[in-house]
PDB file of C-alpha atoms in Angstrom:
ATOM      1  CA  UNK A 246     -19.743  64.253 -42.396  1.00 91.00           C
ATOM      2  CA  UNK A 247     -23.066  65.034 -42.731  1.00 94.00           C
ATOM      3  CA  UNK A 248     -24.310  61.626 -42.136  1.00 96.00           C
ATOM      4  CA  UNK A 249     -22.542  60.937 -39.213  1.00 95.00           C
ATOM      5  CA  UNK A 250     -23.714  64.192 -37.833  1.00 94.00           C
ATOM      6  CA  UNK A 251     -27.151  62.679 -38.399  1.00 96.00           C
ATOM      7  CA  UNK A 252     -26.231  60.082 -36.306  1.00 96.00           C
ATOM      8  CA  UNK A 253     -25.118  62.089 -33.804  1.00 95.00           C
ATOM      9  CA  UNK A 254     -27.842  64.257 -33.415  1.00 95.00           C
ATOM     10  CA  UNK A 255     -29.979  60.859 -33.106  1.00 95.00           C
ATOM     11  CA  UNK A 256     -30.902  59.793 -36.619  1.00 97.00           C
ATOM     12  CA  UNK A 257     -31.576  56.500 -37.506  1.00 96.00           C
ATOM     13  CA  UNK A 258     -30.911  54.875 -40.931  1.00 96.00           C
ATOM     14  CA  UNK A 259     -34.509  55.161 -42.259  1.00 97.00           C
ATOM     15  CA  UNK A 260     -35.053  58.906 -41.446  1.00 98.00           C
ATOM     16  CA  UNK A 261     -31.354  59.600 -42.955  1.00 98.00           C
ATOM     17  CA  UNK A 262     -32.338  57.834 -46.121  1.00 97.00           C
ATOM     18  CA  UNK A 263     -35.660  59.705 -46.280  1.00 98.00           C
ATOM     19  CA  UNK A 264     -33.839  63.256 -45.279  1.00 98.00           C
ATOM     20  CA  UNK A 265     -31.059  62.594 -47.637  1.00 97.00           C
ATOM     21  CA  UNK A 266     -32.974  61.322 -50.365  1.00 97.00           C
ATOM     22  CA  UNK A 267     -30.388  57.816 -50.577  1.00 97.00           C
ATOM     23  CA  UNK A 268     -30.516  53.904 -50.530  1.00 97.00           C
ATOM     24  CA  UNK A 269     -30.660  52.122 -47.376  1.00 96.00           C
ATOM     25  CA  UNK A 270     -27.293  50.396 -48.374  1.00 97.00           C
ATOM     26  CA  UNK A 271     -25.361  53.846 -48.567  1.00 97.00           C
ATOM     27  CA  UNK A 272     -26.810  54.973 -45.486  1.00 97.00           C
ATOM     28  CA  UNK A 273     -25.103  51.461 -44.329  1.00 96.00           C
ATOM     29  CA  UNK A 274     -22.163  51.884 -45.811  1.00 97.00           C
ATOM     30  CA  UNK A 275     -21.148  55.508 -44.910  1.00 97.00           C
ATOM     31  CA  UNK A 276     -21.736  54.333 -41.203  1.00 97.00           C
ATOM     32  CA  UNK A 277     -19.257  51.264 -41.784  1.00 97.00           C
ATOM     33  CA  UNK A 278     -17.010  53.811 -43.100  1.00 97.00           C
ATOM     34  CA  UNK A 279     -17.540  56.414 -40.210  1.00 97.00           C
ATOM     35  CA  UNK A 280     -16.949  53.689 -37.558  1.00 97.00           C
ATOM     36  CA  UNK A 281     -13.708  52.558 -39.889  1.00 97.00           C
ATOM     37  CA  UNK A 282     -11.990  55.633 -39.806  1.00 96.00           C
ATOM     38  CA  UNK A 283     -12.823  56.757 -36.546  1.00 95.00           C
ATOM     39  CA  UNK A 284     -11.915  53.527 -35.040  1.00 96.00           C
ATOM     40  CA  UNK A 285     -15.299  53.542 -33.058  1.00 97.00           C
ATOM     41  CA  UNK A 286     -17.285  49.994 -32.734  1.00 96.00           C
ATOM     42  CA  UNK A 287     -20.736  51.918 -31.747  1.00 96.00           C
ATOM     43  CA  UNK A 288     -22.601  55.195 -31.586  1.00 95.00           C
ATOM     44  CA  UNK A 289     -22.222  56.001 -28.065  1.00 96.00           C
ATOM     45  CA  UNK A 290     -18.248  56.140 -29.082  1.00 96.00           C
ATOM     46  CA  UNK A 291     -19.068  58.181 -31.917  1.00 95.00           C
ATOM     47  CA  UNK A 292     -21.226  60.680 -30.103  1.00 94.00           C
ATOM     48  CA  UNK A 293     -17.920  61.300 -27.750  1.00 94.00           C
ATOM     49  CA  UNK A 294     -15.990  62.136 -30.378  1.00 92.00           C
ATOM     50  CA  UNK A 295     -17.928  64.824 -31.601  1.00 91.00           C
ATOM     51  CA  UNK A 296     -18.641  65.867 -28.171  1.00 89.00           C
ATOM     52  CA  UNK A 297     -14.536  65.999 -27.885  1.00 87.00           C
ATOM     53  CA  UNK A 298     -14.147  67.619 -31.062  1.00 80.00           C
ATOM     54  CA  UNK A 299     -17.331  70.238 -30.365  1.00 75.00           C
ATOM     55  CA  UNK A 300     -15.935  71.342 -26.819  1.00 68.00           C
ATOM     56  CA  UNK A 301     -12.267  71.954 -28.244  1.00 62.00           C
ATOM     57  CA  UNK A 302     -14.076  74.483 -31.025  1.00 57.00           C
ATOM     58  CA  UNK A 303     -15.971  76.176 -28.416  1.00 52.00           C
TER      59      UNK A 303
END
């Protein structure tokens, strides 16, 4: 969660590998994963969904 979150907020993978202290392959992985279970192909998808998900908790 917190990756994608990164992500999100407009993170790329080399300042979430800095900021999280991680490989460059599980920064790569995690967003494979993210994408997979969201069924999203990009990050302008995934940004709507947390935009959905934000407004609903508001």
């Amino acid at each position: 969660m917190e990756v994608a979150l990164l992500f999100v907020k407009g993170y790329g993978n080399l300042e979430i590998l800095e900021l999280l202290k991680i490989k460059k392959t599980t920064v790569s992985t995690y967003k494979n994963r993210i994408f997979e279970k969201l069924e999203v192909d990009n990050l302008a998808e995934l940004i709507k969904i947390f935009q959905l998900y934000h407004d609903e908790t508001t």
